Tab-separated table of C-alpha atoms and ligand atoms in Angstrom:
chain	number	residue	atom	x	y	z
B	630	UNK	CA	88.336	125.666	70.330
B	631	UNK	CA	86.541	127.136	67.392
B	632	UNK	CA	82.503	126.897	66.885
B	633	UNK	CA	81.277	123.019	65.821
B	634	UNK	CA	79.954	122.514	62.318
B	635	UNK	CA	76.010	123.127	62.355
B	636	UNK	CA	76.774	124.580	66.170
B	637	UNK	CA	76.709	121.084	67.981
B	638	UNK	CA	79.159	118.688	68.300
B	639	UNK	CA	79.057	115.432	67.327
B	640	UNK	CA	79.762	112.442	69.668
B	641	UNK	CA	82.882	111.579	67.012
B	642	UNK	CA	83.988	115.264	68.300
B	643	UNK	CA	83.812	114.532	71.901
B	644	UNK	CA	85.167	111.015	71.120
B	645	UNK	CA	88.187	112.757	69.472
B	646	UNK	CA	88.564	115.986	72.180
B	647	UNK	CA	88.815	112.938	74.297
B	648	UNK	CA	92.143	111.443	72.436
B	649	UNK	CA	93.595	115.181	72.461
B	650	UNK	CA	92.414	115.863	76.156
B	651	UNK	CA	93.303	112.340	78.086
B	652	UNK	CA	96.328	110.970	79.021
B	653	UNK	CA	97.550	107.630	77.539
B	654	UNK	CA	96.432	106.013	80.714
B	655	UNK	CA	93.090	107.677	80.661
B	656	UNK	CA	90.044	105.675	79.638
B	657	UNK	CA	88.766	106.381	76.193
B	658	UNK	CA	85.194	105.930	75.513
B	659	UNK	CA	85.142	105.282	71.917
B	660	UNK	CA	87.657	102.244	73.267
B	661	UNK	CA	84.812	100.495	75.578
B	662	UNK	CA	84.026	97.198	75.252
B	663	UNK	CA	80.804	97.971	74.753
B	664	UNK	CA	77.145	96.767	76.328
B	665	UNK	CA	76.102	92.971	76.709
B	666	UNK	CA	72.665	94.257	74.212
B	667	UNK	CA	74.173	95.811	71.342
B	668	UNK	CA	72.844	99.779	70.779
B	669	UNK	CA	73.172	102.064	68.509
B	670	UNK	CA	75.204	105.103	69.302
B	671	UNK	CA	73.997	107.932	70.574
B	672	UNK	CA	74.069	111.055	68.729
B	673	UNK	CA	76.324	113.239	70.599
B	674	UNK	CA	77.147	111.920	73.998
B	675	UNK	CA	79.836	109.401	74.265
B	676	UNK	CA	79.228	106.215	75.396
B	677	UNK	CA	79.977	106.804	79.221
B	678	UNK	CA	77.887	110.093	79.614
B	679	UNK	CA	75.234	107.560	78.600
B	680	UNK	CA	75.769	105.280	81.226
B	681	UNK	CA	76.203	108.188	83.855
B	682	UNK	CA	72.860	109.745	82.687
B	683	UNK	CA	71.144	106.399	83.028
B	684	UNK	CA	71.986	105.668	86.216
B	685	UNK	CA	70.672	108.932	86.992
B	686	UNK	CA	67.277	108.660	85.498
B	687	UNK	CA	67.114	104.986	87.680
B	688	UNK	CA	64.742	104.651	90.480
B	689	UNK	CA	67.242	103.202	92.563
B	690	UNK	CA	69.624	106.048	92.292
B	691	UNK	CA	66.472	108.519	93.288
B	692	UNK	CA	65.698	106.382	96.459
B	693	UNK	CA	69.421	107.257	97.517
B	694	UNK	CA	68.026	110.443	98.679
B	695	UNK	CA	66.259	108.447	101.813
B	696	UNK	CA	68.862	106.149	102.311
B	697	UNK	CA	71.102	106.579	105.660
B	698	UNK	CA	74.720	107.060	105.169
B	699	UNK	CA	75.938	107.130	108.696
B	700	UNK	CA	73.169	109.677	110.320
B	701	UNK	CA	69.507	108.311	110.190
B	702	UNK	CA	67.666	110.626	107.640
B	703	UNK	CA	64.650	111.390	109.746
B	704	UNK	CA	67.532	113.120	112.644
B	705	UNK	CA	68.075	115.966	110.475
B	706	UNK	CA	67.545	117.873	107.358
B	707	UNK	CA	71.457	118.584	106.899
B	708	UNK	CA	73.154	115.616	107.155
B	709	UNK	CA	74.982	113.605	104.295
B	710	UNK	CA	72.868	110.673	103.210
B	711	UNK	CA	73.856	108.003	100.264
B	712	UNK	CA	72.658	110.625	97.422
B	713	UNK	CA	74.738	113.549	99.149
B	714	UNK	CA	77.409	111.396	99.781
B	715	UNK	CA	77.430	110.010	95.818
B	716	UNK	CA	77.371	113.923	94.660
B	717	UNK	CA	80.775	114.683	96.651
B	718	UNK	CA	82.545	111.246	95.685
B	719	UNK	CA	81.504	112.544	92.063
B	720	UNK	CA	82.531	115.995	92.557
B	721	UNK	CA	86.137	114.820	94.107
B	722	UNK	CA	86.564	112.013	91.321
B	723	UNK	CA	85.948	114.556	89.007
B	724	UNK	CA	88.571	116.834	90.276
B	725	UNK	CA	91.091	114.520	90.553
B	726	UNK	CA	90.192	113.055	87.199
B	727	UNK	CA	90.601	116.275	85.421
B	728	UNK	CA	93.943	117.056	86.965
B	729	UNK	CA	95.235	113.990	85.987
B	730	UNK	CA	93.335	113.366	82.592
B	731	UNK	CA	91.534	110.661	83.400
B	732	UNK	CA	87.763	110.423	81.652
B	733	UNK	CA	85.665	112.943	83.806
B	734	UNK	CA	82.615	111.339	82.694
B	735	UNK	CA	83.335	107.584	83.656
B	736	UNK	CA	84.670	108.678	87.040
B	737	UNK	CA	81.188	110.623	87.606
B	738	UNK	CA	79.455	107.520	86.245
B	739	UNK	CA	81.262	105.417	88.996
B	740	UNK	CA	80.642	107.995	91.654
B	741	UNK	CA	77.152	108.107	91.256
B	742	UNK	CA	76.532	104.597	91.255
B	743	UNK	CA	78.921	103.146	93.768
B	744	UNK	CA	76.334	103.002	96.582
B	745	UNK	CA	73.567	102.220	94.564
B	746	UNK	CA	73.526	98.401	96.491
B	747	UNK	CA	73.582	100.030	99.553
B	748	UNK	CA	70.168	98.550	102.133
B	749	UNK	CA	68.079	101.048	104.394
B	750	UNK	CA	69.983	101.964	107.623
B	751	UNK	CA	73.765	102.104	105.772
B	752	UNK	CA	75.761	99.417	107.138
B	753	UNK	CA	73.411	97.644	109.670
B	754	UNK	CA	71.221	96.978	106.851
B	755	UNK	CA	74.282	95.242	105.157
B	756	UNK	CA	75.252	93.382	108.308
B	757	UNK	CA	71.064	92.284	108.773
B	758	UNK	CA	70.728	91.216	104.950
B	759	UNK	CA	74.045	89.150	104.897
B	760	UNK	CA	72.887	87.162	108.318
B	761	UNK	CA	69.965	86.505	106.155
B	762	UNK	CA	70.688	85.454	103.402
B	763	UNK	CA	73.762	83.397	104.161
B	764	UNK	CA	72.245	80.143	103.343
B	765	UNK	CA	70.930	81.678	100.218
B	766	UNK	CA	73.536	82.983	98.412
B	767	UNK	CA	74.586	85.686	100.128
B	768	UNK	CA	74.675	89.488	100.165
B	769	UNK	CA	76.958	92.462	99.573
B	770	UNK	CA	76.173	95.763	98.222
B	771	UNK	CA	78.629	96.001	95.486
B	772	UNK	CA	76.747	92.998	94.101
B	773	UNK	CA	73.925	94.080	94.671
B	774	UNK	CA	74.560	97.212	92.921
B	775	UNK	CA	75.388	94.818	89.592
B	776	UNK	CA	72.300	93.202	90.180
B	777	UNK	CA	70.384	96.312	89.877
B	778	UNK	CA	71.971	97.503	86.763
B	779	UNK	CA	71.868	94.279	85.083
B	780	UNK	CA	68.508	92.665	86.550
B	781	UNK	CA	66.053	94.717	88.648
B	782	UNK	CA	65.522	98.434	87.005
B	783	UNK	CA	62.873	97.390	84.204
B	784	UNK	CA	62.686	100.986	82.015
B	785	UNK	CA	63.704	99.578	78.581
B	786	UNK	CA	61.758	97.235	76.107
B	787	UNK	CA	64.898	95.119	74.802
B	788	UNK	CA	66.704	94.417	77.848
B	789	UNK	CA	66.237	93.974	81.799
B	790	UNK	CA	68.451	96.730	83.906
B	791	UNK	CA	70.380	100.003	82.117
B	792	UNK	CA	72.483	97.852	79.771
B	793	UNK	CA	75.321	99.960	80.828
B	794	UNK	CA	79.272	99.616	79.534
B	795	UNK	CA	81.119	97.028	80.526
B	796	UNK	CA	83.688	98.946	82.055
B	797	UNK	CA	81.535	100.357	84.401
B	798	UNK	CA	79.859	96.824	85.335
B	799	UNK	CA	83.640	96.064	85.795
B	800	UNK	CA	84.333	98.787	87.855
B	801	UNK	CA	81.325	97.902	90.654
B	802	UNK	CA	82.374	94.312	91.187
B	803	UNK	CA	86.176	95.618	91.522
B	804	UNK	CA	85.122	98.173	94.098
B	805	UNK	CA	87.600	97.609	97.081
B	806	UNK	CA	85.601	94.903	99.423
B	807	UNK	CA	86.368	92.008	101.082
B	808	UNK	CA	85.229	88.990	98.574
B	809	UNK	CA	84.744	85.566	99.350
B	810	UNK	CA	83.766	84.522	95.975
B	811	UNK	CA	86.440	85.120	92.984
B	812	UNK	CA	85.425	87.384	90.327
B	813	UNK	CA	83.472	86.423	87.383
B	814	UNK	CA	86.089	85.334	84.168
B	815	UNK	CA	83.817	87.723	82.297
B	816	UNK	CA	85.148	90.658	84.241
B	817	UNK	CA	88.726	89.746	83.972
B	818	UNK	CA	89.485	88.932	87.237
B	819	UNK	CA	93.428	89.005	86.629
B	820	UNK	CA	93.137	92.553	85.505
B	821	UNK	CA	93.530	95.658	87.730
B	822	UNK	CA	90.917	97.857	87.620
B	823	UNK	CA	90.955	100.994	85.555
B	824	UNK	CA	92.299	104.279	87.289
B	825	UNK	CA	89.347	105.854	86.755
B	826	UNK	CA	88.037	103.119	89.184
B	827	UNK	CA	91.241	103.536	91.740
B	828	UNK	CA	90.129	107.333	91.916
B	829	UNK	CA	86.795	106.833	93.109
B	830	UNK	CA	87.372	104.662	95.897
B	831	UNK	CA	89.505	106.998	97.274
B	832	UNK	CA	87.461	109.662	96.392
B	833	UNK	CA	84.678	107.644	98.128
B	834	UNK	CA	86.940	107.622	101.304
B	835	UNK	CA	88.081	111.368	101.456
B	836	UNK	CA	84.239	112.054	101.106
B	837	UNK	CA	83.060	109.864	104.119
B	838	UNK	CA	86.056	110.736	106.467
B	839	UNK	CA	85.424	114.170	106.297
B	840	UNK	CA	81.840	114.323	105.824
B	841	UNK	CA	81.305	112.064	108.914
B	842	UNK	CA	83.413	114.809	110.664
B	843	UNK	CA	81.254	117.294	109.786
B	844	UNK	CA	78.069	115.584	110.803
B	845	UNK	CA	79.332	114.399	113.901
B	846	UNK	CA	80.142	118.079	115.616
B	847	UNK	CA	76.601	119.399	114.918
B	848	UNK	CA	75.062	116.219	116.038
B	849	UNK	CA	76.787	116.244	118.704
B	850	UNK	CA	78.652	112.952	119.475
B	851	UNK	CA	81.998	114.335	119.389
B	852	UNK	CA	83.143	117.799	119.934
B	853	UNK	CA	86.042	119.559	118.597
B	854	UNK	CA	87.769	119.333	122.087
B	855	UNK	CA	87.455	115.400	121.029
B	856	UNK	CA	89.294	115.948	117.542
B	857	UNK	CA	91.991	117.618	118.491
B	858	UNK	CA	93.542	114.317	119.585
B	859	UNK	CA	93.762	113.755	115.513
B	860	UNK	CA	96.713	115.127	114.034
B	861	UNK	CA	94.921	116.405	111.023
B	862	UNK	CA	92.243	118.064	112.540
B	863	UNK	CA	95.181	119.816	114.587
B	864	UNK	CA	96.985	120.677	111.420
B	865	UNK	CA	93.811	122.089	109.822
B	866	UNK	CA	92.808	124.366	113.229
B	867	UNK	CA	96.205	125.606	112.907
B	868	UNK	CA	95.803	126.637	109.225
B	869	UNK	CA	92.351	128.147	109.690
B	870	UNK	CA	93.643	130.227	112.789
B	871	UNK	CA	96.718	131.565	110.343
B	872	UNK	CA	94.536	132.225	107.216
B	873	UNK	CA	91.338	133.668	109.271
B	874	UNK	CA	92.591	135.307	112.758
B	875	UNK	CA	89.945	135.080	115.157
B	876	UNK	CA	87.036	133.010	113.133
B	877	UNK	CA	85.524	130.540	115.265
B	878	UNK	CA	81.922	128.741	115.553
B	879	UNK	CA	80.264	127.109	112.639
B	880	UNK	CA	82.290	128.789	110.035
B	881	UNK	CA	85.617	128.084	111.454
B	882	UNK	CA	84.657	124.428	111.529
B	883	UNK	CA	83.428	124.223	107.752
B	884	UNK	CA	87.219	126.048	106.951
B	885	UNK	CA	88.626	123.147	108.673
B	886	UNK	CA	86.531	120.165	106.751
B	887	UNK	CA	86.859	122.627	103.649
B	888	UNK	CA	91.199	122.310	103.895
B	889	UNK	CA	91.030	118.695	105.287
B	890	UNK	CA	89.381	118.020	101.370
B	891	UNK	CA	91.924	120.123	99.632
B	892	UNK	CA	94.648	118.392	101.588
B	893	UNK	CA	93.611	114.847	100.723
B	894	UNK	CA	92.712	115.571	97.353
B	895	UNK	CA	95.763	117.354	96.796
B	896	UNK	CA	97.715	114.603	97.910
B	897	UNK	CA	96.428	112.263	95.824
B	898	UNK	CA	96.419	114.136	92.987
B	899	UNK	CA	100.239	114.439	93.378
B	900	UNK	CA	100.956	110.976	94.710
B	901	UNK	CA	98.828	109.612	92.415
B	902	UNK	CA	100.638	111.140	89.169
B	903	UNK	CA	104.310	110.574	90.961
B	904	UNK	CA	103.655	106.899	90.603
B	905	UNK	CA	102.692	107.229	87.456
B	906	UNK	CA	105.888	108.327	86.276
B	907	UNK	CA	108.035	105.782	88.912
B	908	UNK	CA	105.677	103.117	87.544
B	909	UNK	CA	106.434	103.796	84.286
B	910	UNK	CA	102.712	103.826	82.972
B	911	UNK	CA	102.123	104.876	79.672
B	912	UNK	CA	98.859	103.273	78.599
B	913	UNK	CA	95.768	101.524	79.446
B	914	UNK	CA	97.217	97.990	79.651
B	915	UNK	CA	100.192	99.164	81.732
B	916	UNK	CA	97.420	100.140	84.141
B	917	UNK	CA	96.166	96.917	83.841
B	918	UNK	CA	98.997	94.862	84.257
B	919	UNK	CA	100.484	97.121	86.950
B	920	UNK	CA	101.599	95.044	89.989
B	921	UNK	CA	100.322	97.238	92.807
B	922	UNK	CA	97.638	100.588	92.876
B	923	UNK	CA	98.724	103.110	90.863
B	924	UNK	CA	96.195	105.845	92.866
B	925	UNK	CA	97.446	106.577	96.228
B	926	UNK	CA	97.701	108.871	98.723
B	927	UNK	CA	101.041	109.164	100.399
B	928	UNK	CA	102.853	107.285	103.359
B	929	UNK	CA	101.963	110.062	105.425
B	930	UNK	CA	98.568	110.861	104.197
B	931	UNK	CA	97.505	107.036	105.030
B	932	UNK	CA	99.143	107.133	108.517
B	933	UNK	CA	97.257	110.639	108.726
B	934	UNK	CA	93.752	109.379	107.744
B	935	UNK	CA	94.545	105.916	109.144
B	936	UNK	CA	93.988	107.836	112.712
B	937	UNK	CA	90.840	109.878	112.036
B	938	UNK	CA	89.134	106.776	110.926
B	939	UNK	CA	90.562	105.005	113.732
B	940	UNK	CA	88.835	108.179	115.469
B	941	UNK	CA	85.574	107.728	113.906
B	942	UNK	CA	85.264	104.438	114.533
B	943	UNK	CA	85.517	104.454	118.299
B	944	UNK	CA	84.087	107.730	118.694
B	945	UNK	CA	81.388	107.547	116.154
B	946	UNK	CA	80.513	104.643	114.056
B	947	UNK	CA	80.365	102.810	117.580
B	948	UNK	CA	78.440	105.889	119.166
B	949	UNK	CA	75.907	104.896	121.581
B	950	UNK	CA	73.066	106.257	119.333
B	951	UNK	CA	74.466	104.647	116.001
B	952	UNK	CA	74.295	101.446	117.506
B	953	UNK	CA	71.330	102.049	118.630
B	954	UNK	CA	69.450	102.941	115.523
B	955	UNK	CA	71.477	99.719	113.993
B	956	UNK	CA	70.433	97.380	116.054
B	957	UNK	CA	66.722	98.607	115.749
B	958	UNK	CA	67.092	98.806	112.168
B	959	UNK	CA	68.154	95.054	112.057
B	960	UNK	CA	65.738	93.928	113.848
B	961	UNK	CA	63.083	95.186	112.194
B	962	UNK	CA	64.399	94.528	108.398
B	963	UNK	CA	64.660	90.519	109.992
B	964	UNK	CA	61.085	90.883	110.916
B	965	UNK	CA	60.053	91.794	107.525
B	966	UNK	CA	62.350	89.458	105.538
B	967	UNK	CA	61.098	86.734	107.542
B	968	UNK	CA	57.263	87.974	107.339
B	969	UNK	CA	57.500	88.331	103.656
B	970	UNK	CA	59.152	85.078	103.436
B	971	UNK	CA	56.810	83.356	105.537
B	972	UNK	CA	53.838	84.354	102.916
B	973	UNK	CA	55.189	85.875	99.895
B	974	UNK	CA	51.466	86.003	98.593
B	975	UNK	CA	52.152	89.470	100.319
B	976	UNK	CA	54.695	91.019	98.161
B	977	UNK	CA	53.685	93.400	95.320
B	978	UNK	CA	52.959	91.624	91.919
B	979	UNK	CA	56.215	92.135	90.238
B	980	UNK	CA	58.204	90.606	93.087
B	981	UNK	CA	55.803	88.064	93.514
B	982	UNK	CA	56.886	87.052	90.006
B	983	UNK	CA	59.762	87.519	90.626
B	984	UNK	CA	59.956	85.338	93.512
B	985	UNK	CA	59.021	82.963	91.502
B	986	UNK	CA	62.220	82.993	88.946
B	987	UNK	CA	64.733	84.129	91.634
B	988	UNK	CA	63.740	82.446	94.124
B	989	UNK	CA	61.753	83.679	97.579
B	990	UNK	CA	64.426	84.665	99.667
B	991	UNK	CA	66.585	86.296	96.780
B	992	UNK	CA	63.427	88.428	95.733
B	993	UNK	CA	62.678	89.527	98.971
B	994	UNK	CA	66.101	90.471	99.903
B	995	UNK	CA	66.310	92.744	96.488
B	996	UNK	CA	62.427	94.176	97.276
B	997	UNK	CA	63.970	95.100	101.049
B	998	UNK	CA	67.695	95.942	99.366
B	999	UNK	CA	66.147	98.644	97.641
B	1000	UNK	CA	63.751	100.236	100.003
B	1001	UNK	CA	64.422	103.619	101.474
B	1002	UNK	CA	64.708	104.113	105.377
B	1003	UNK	CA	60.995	105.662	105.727
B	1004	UNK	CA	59.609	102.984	103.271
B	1005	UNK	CA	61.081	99.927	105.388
B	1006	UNK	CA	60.004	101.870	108.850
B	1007	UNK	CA	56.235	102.012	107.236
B	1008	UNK	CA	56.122	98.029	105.553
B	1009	UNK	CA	57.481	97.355	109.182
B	1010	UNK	CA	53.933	99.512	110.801
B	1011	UNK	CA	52.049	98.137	107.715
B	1012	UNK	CA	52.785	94.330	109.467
B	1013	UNK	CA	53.225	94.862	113.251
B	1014	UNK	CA	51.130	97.602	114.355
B	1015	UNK	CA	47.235	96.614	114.079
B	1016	UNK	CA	45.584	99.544	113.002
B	1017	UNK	CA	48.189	100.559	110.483
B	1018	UNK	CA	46.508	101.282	106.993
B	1019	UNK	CA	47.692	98.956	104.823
D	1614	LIG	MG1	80.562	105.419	99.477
């Protein structure tokens, strides 16, 4: 590629490295439909590196950092938590994007904000906010992720929330979940989602299956004694003890996790592209109109990763100490809710307001939605504990 004129390239460049870089199916961003607040362009980053660098300048994405994944934060300095956990999803999206020339930068933007709606305490504080709110319209993190993007981050004069593309707004609500309302007719409903989109929530799964692996051994709730009952784990030992003779301990395990990622990425990656071509899709609205996923991972693949979650689930999801820490963590986010509820003269100003347009329950379930693990623990010492500062 030869030097830009003036030495920077435009966003028109990028736009058009984009038409010669992408495949048909890819998602272009100078074809977006655009933001619900009309902006001017930006000067040289295309309309999706916008929305990925906004969501990364949000205070919600930075309170990721003390958000529990699977392993409570305070437990450990090394394991995965929601902001970890977003970086690999990225970094595997991106991967696979690249190799099969999808838009790099929309997949990133996806990664990075997928978990966004995620409560404190990873999935018990899902299970404790939708038992609370289910006479009040309900919660679910993908939601709630739309909801902070559209409504709660307050950084720009002209509109509430990051004003982001509608692609990407598109993308959260069609993150796979269980739904029990329909989709919005504003986000097409009848429309599959982009593949972009498809890529990241498998992306999102190869990241927590093996990550969750990883943090498990050290932690010690399963040993690797335990996981050799998982056919994968027994195909990667057997690869590690071929390429490295000998290896064993800490590094031996990261080899493992390290060829369990290659394996599933490569297989999608391949699977992905061979339906492509059996599919017949040559564009953007074939993806669209495409009767059934176009990313995959093969028949085997699923059966393969169908056990280790199977695995996971019994051996650590439902691991004495998890369930534990979840049903603490419920219990304590119920005592809040219902304390902040009970007097919400005790919320900070802005949510007092905004109590007051959305609602007391629905304000105090974002306020809670968004705190970190340490922040809820401290609001929950702030109430109960008598000589707490306040
Ligand atoms: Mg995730």
């Amino acid at each position: 590629m030869s030097a830009p004129q003036n030495g920077i390239f435009t966003r028109e460049e990028i736009e058009a490295r984009e038409e010669r870089s992408l495949a048909p199916y890819g998602m272009r961003s100078r074809e977006s439909h655009g933001r619900r607040f009309p902006e001017p362009e930006h000067a040289y980053r295309t309309a999706f590196q916008r929305d990925r660098d906004r969501i990364v300048h949000s205070s919600a994405f930075r309170r990721l950092e003390y958000k529990t994944q699977v392993f409570v934060n305070h437990e450990g300095d090394h394991f995965r938590t929601r902001l970890t956990h977003e970086m690999e999803v990225a970094q595997i999206s991106r991967t696979v994007a690249r190799a099969l020339g999808l838009n790099e930068d929309l997949c990133e933007a996806l990664a990075l904000i997928h978990d966004l709606g995620h409560t404190p305490f990873g999935h018990a504080g899902q299970d404790a906010m939708q038992e609370l709110m289910k006479d009040h319209g309900g919660f679910e993190h993908n939601l709630q992720s739309l909801r902070i993007v559209e409504t709660l981050e307050r950084r720009y004069p002209d509109f509430p929330g990051l004003n982001l593309t509608w692609e990407v707004r598109e993308s959260i609500l069609k993150h796979k979940v269980k739904r029990d309302q329909p989709l919005p007719d504003e986000y097409r409903p009848d429309w599959a989602p982009l593949l972009e989109a498809q890529v990241v929530d498998l992306a999102d799964s190869i990241a927590y299956d093996h990550h969750d692996v990883d943090d498990s051994l050290p932690a010690g709730f399963i040993t690797e004694e335990d996981l050799a009952e998982v056919e994968l784990w027994r195909i990667a030992s057997a690869e590690v003890a071929k390429r490295y003779p000998g290896i064993d301990g800490k590094t031996a395990r990261r080899q493992k996790v390290r060829f369990l990622i290659d394996l599933a990425v490569t297989d999608l990656i391949r699977t992905t592209a061979g339906s492509l071509r059996a599919q017949k899709i040559a564009s953007i609205d074939d993806v669209r109109t495409a009767k059934s996923a176009v990313a995959g991972f093969s028949k085997e693949m699923e059966a393969r990763k169908g056990e280790l979650q199977v695995f996971l689930n019994a051996r650590v999801y439902r691991h004495h100490r998890v369930l534990r820490m979840q049903e603490r963590a419920k219990r304590f986010l119920r005592d809040i809710f219902h304390e902040y509820v009970r007097n919400p003269g005790q919320l900070p100003p802005e949510f007092q307001s905004w109590a007051r347009e959305a609602g007391t329950e629905r304000a105090v379930c974002d306020y809670i939605a968004g705190m970190t693990d340490r922040f809820a623990q401290e609001e929950y010492l702030k109430f109960f504990q008598p000589f707490e500062r306040v």
